[in-house]
mmCIF file of C-alpha atoms and ligand atoms in Angstrom:
data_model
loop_
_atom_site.group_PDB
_atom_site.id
_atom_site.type_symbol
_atom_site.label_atom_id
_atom_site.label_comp_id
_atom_site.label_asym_id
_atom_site.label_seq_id
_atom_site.Cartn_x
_atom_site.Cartn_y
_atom_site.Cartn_z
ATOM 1 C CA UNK I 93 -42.224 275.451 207.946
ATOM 2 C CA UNK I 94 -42.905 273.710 204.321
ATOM 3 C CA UNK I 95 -43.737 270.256 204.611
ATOM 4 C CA UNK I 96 -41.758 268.254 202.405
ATOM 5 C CA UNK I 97 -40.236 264.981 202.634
ATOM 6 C CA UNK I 98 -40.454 261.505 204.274
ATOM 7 C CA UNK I 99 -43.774 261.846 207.005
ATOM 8 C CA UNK I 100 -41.969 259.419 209.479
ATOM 9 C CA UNK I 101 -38.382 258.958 210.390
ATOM 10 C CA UNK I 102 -37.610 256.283 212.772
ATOM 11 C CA UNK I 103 -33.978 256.163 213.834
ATOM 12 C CA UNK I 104 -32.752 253.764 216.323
ATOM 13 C CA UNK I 105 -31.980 249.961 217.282
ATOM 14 C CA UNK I 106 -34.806 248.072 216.326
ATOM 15 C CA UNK I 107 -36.767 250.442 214.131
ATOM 16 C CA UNK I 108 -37.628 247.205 211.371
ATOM 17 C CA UNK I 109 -39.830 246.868 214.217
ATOM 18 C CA UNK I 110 -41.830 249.851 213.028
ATOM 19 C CA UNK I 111 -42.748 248.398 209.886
ATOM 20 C CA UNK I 112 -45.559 246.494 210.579
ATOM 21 C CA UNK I 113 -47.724 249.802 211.460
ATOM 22 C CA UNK I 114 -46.713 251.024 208.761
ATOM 23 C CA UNK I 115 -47.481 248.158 206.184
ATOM 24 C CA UNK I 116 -51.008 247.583 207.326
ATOM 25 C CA UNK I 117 -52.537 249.730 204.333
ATOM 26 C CA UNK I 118 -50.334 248.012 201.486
ATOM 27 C CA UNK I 119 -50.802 243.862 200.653
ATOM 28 C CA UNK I 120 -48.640 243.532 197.813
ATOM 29 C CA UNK I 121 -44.760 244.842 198.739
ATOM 30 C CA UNK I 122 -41.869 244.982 196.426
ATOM 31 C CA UNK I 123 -38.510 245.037 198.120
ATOM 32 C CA UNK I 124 -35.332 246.449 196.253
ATOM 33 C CA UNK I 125 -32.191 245.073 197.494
ATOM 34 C CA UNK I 126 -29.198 243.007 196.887
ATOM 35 C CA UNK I 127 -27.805 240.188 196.798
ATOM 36 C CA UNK I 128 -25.635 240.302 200.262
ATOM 37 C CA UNK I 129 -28.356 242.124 202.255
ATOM 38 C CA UNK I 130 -31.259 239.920 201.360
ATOM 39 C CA UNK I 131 -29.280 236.429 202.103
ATOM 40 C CA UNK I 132 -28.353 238.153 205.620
ATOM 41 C CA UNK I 133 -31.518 240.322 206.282
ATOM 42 C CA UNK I 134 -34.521 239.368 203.973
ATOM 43 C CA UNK I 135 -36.194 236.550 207.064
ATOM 44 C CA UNK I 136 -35.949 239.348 209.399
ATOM 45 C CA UNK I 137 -37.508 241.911 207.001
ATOM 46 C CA UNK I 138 -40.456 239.928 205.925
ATOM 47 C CA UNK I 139 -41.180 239.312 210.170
ATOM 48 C CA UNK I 140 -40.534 242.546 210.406
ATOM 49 C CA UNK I 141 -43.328 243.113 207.775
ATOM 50 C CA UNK I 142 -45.686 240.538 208.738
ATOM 51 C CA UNK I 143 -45.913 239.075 205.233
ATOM 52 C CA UNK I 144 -44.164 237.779 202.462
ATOM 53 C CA UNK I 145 -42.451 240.120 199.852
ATOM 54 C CA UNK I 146 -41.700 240.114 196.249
ATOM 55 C CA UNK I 147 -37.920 240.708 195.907
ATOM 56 C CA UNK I 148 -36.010 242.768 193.176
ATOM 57 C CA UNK I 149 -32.454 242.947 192.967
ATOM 58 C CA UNK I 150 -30.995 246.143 191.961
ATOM 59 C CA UNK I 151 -28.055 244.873 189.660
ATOM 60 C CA UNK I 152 -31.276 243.375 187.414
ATOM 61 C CA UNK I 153 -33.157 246.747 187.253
ATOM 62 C CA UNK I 154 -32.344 248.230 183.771
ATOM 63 C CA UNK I 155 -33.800 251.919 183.248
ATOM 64 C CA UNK I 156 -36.598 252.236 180.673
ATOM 65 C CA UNK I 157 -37.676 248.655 180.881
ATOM 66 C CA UNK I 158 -40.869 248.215 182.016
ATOM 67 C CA UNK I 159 -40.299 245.868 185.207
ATOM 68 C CA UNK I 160 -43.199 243.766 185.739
ATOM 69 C CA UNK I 161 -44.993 244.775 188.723
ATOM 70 C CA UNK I 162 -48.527 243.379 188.607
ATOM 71 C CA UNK I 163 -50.623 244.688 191.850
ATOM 72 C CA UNK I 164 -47.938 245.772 194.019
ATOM 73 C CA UNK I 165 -49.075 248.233 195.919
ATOM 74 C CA UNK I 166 -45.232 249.642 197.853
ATOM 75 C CA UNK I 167 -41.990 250.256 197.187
ATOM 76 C CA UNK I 168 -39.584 248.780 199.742
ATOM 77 C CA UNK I 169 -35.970 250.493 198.834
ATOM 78 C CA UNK I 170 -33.387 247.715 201.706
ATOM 79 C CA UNK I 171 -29.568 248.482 201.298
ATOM 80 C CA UNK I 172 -27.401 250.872 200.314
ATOM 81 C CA UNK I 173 -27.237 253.807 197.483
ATOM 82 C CA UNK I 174 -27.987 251.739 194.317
ATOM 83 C CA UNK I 175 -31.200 249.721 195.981
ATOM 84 C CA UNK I 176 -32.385 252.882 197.013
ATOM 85 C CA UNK I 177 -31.691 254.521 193.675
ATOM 86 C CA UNK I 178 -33.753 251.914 192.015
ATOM 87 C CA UNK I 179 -36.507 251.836 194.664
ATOM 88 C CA UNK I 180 -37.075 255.408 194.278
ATOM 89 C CA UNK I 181 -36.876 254.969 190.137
ATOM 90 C CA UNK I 182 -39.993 252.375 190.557
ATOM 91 C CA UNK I 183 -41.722 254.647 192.120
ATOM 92 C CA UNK I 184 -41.135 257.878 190.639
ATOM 93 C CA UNK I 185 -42.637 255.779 187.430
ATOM 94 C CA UNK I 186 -45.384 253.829 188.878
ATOM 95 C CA UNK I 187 -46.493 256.470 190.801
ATOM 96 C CA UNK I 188 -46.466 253.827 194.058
ATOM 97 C CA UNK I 189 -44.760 255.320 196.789
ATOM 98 C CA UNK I 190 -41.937 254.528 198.631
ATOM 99 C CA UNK I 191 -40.146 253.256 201.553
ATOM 100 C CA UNK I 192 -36.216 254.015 202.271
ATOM 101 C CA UNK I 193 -34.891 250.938 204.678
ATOM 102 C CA UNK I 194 -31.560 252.219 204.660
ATOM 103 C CA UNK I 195 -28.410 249.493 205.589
ATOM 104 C CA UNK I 196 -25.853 251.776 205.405
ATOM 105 C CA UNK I 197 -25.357 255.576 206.014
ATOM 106 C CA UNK I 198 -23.347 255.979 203.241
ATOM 107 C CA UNK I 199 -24.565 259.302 201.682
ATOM 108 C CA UNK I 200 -27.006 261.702 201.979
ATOM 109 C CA UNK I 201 -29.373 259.964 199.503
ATOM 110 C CA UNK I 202 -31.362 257.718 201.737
ATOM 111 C CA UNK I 203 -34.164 260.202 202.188
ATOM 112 C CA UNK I 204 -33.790 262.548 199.011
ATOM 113 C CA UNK I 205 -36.118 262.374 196.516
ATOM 114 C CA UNK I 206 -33.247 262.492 193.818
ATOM 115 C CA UNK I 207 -32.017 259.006 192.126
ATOM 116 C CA UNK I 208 -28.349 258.968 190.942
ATOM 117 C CA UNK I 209 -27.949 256.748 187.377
ATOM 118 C CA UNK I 210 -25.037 256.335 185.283
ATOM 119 C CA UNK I 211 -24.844 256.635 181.682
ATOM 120 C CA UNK I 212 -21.936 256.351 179.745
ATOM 121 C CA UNK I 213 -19.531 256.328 183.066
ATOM 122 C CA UNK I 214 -20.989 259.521 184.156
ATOM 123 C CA UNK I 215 -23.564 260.197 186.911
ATOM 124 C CA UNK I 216 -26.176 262.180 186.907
ATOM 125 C CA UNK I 217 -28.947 263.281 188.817
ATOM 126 C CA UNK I 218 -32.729 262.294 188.174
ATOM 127 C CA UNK I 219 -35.845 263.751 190.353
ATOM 128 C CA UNK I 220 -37.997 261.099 191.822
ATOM 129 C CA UNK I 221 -40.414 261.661 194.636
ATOM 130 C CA UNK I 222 -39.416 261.371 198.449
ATOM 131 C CA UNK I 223 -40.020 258.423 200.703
ATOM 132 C CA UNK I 224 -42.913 258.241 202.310
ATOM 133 C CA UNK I 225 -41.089 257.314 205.380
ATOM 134 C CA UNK I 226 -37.189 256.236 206.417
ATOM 135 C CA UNK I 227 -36.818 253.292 208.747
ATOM 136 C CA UNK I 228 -32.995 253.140 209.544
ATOM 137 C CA UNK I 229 -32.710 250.312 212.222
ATOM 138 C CA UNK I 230 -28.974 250.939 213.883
ATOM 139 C CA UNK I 231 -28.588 247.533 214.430
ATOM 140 C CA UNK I 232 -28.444 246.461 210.987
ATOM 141 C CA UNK I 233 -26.706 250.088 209.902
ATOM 142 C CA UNK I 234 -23.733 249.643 212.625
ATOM 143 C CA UNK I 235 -22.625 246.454 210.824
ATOM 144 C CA UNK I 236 -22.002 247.764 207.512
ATOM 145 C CA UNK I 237 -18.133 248.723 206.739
ATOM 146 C CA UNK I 238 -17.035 251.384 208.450
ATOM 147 C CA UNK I 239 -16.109 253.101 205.349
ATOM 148 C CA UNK I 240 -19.696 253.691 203.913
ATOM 149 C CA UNK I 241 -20.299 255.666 207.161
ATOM 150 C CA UNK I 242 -16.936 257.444 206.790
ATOM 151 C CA UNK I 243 -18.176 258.349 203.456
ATOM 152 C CA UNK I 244 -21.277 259.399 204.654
ATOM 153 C CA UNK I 245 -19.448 261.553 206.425
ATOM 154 C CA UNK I 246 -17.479 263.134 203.645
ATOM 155 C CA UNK I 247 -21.045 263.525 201.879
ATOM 156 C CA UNK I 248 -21.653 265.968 204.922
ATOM 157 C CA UNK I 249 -18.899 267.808 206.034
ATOM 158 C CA UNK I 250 -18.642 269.038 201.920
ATOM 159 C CA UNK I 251 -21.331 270.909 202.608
ATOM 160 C CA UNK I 252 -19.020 273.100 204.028
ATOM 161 C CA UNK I 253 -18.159 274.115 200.335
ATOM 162 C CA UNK I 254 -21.763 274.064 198.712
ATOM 163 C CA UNK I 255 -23.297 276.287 201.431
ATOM 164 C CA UNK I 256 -21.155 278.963 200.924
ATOM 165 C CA UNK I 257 -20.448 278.482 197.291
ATOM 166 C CA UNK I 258 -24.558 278.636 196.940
ATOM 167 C CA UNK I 259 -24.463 281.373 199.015
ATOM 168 C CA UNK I 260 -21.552 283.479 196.922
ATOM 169 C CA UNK I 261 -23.684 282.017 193.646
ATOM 170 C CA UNK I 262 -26.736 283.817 195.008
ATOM 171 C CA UNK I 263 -24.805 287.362 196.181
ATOM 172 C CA UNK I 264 -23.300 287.594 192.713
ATOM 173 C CA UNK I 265 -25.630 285.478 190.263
ATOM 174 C CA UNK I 266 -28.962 285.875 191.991
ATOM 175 C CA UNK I 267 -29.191 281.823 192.390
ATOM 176 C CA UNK I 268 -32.569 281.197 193.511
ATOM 177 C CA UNK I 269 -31.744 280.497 197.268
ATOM 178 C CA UNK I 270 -33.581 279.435 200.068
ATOM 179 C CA UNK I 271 -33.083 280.418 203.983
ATOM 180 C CA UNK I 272 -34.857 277.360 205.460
ATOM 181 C CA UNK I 273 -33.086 274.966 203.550
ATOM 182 C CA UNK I 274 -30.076 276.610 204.016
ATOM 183 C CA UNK I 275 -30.171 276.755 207.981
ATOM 184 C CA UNK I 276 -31.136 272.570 207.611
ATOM 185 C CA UNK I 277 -28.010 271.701 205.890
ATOM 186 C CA UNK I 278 -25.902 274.425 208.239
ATOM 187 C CA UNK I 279 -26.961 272.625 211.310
ATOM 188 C CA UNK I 280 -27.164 269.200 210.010
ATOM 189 C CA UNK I 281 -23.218 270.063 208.897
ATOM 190 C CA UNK I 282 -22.942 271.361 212.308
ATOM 191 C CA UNK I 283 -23.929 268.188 214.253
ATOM 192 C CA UNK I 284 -21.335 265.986 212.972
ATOM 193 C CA UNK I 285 -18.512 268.151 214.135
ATOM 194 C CA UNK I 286 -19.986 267.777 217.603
ATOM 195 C CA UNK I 287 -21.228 264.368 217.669
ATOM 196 C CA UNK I 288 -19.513 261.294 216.181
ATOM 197 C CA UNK I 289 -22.918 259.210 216.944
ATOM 198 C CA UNK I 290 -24.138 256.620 214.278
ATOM 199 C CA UNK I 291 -27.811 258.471 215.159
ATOM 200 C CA UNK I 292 -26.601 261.930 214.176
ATOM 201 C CA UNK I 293 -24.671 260.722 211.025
ATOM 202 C CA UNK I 294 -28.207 259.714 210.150
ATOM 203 C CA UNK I 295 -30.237 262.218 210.880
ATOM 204 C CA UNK I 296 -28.136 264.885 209.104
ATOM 205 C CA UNK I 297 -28.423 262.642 205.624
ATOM 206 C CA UNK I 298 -32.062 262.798 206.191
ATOM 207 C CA UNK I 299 -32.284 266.706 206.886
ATOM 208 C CA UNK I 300 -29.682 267.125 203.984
ATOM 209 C CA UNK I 301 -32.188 265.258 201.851
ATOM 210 C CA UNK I 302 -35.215 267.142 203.191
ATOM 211 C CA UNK I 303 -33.284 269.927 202.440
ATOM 212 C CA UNK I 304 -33.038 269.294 198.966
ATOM 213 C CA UNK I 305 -37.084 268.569 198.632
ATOM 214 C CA UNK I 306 -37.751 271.593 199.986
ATOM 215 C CA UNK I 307 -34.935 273.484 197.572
ATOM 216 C CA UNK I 308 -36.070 271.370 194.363
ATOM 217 C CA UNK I 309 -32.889 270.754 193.209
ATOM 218 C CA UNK I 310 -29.584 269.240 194.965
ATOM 219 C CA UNK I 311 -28.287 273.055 195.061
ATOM 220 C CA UNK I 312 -28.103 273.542 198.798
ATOM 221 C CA UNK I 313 -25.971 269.978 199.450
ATOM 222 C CA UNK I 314 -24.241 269.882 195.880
ATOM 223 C CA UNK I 315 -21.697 272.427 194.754
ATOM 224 C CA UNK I 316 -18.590 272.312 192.718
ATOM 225 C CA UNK I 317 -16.969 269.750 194.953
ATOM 226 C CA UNK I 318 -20.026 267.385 193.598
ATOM 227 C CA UNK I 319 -19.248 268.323 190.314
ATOM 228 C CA UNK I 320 -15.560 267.702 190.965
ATOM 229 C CA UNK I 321 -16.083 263.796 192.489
ATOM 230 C CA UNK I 322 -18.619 263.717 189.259
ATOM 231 C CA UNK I 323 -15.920 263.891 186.880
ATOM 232 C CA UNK I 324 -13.547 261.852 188.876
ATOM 233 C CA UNK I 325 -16.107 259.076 188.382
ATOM 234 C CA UNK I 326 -14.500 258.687 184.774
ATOM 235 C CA UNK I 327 -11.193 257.332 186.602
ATOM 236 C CA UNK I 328 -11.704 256.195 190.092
ATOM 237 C CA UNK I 329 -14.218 253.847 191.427
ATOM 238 C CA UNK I 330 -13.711 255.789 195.187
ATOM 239 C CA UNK I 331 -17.066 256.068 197.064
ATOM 240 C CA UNK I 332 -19.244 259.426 196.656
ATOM 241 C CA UNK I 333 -18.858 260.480 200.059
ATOM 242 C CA UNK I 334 -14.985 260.247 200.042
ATOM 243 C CA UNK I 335 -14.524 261.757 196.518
ATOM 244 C CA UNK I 336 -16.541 264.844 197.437
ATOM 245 C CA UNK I 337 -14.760 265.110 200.812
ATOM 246 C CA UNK I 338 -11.534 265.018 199.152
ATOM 247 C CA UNK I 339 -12.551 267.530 196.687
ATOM 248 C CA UNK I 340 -13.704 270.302 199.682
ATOM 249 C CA UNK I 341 -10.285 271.478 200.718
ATOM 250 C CA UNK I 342 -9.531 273.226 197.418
ATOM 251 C CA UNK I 343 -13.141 274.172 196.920
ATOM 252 C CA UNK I 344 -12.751 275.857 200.435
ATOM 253 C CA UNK I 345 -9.095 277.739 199.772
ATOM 254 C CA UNK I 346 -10.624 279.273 196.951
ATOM 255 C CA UNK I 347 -14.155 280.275 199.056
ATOM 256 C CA UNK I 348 -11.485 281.587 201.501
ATOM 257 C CA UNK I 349 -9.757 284.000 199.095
ATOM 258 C CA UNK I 350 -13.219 284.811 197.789
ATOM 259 C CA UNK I 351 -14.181 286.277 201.359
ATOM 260 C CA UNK I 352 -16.995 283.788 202.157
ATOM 261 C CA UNK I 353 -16.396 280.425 204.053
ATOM 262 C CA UNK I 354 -17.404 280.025 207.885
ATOM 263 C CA UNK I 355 -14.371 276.970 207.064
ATOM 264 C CA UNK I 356 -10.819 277.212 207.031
ATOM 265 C CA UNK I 357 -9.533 274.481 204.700
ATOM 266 C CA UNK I 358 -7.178 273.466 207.210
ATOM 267 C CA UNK I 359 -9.974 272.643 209.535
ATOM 268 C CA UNK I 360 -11.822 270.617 207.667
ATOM 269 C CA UNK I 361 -8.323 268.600 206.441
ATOM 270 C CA UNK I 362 -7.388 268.232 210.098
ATOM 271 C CA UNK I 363 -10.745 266.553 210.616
ATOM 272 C CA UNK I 364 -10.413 264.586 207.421
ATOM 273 C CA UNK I 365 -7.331 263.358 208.860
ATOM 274 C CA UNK I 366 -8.034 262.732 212.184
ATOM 275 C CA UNK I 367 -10.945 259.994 210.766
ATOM 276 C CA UNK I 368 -9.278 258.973 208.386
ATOM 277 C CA UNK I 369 -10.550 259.928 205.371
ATOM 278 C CA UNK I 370 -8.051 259.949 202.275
ATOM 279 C CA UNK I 371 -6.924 263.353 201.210
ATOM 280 C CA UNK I 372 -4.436 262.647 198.972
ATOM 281 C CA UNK I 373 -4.153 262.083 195.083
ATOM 282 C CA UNK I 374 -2.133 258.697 195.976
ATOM 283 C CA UNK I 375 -4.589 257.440 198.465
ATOM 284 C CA UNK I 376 -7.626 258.173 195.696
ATOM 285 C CA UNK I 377 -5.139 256.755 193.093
ATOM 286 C CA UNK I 378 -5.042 259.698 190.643
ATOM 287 C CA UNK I 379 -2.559 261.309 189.361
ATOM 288 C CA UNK I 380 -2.470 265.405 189.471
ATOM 289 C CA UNK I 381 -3.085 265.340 186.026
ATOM 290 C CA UNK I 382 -6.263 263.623 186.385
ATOM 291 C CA UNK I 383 -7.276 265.924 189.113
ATOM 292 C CA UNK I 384 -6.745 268.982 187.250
ATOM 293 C CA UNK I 385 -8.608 267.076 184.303
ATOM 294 C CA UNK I 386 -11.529 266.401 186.824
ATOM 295 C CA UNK I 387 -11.701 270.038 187.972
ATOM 296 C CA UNK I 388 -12.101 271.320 184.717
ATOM 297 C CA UNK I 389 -14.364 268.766 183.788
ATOM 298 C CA UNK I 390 -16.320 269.683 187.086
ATOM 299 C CA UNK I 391 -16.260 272.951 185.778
ATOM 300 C CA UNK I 392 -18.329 272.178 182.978
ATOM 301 C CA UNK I 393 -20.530 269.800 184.481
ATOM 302 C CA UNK I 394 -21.584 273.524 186.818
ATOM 303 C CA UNK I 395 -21.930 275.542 183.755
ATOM 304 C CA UNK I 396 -24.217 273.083 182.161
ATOM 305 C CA UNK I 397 -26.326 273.006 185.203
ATOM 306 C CA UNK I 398 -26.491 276.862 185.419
ATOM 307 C CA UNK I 399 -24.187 276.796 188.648
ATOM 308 C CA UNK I 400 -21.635 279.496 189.282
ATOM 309 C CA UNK I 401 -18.661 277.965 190.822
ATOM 310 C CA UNK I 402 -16.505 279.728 193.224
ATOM 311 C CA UNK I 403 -13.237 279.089 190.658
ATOM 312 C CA UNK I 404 -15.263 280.742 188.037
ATOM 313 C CA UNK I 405 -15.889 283.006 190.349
ATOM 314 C CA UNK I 406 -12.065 283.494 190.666
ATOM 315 C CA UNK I 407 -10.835 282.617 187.489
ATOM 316 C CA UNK I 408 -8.288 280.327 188.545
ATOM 317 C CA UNK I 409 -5.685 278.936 186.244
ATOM 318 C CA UNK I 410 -3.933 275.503 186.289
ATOM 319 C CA UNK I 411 -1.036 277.361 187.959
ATOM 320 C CA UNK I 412 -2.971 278.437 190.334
ATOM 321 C CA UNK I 413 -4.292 275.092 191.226
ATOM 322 C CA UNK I 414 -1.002 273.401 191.884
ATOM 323 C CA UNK I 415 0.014 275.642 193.832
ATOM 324 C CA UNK I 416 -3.213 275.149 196.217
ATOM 325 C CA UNK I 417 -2.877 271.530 195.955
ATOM 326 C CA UNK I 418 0.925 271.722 197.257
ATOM 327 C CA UNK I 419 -0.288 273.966 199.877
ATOM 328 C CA UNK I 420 -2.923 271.667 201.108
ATOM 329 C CA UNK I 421 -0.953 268.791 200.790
ATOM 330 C CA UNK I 422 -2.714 266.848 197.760
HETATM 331 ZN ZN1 LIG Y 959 -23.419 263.852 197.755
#
């Protein structure tokens, strides 16, 4: 098997303990967090560490700037998607490596080597370099709001529609493709439908992101549900994991009538339901308008990346997708 990705993955109650090992080599640590996590967690970090750290806070981080860094020596990424964001940013221009100290299991980014930025009130996608190890300590994890876990959720179970949407794109376009990575994100996807454990939430965001190393691009984890939740970033502030959750069902009828989804749609609504995830436009806030506007958008966000979508793939009309959003209840 390839070796890519973080070199150690420590996930349980406690695992800030590990840190200290793992600091010995580096004197000069730069933590990336926030506000809220460093007034709650920053004394325990810095035991944790054995020595004091320089702190960052994300919301101050502004691309393209050259942040000060002097002789740091690590990258310490501590909180949720936009500290690790930045964190990896650093490092993917510094060329110091990184640590992801994950408070939240919110999305499959905590291990990935790929940054999300905004520009403009779109997202987009920027390669950094992966962590050089992922602490997640449960006890600090299990406290954050249930609803960046549900979300982290949502950021797995859509891989129900990019697997077999990157599979279809490979049959018919000859997508580069990739059998290991594929089988990591089918069983990490797997895992979560049979255990509802903090632990395997986890570990399936880090194999989702090792998956994605390995790949070189987001392919295996992002398909045109992604691109869907990307464009309904212009009007709705919903979290990632929830947005691309919300936009498997109809990504999933339309792999069904293409021949080539392990997933009934129905399946994966029934589970949306039964935790609570939103799944329809009122709950997200949208209108059906918007949707639509967000699926076609989506659209082009795929063609621009070189992705064949599965309602490319089907040619499917606006008439056509009211009729599947009645059907699944949108
Ligand atoms: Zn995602």
């Amino acid at each position: 098997m390839s070796f890519k990705g973080p070199q150690i993955i420590v996930i349980e109650d406690g695992a800030l303990s590990e840190l200290e090992t793992l600091m010995k080599d580096y004197a000069n640590p730069i933590c990336v967090t926030d506000d809220l996590i460093h007034s709650e967690y920053s004394q325990r970090l810095e035991n944790a560490i054995g020595k004091p750290c320089r702190w960052l806070m994300a919301s101050t981080y502004r691309a393209n700037t050259n942040t000060v860094l002097g002789n740091v020596d690590i990258v310490l990424g501590f909180g949720g998607g936009s500290s690790l964001d930045v964190a990896k940013l650093i490092s993917r221009d510094t060329g110091i490596n990184w640590i992801s100290i994950p408070t939240a299991a919110s999305h499959d980014g905590i291990a990935s080597e790929v940054a999300s930025v905004s520009h403009n009130g779109y997202k987009y996608s920027e390669k950094c370099k992966s962590p050089l190890a992922v602490i997640a300590d449960t006890s600090i994890i299990s406290k954050a709001p249930p609803r960046l876990a549900l979300a982290g959720l949502g950021d797995i179970i859509c891989k129900t529609s990019s697997l077999a949407e990157w599979k279809l794109a490979h049959e018919v376009k000859n997508e580069l493709f990739d059998d290991e990575a594929y089988t990591i994100v089918k069983k990490a996807l797997e895992s979560v439908f049979v255990s509802d454990s903090l632990e395997t939430l986890i570990s399936a965001e880090i194999d989702a992101g090792r998956a994605m190393s390995i790949f070189g691009s987001s392919r295996p984890c992002s398909g045109t549900e992604h691109a869907i939740s990307h464009a309904m970033d212009r009007s709705s502030a919903e979290l990632h994991g929830l947005q691309v959750a919300f936009a498997t069902p109809i990504c999933l009828h339309y792999l069904l009538e293409a021949g080539c989804t392990d997933y009934k749609p129905g399946e994966i609504l029934s589970f949306m339901l039964e935790r609570q995830m939103p799944t329809t436009l009122s709950e997200m806030k949208i209108s059906p308008e918007q949707f639509i506007d967000s699926i076609h958008h989506g659209l082009n966000i795929m063609e621009k990346r070189n992705r064949y979508s599965v309602l490319k793939h089907l040619d499917v009309d606006d008439n056509s997708l009211r009729s599947a959003m009645a059907d699944l209840g949108y």
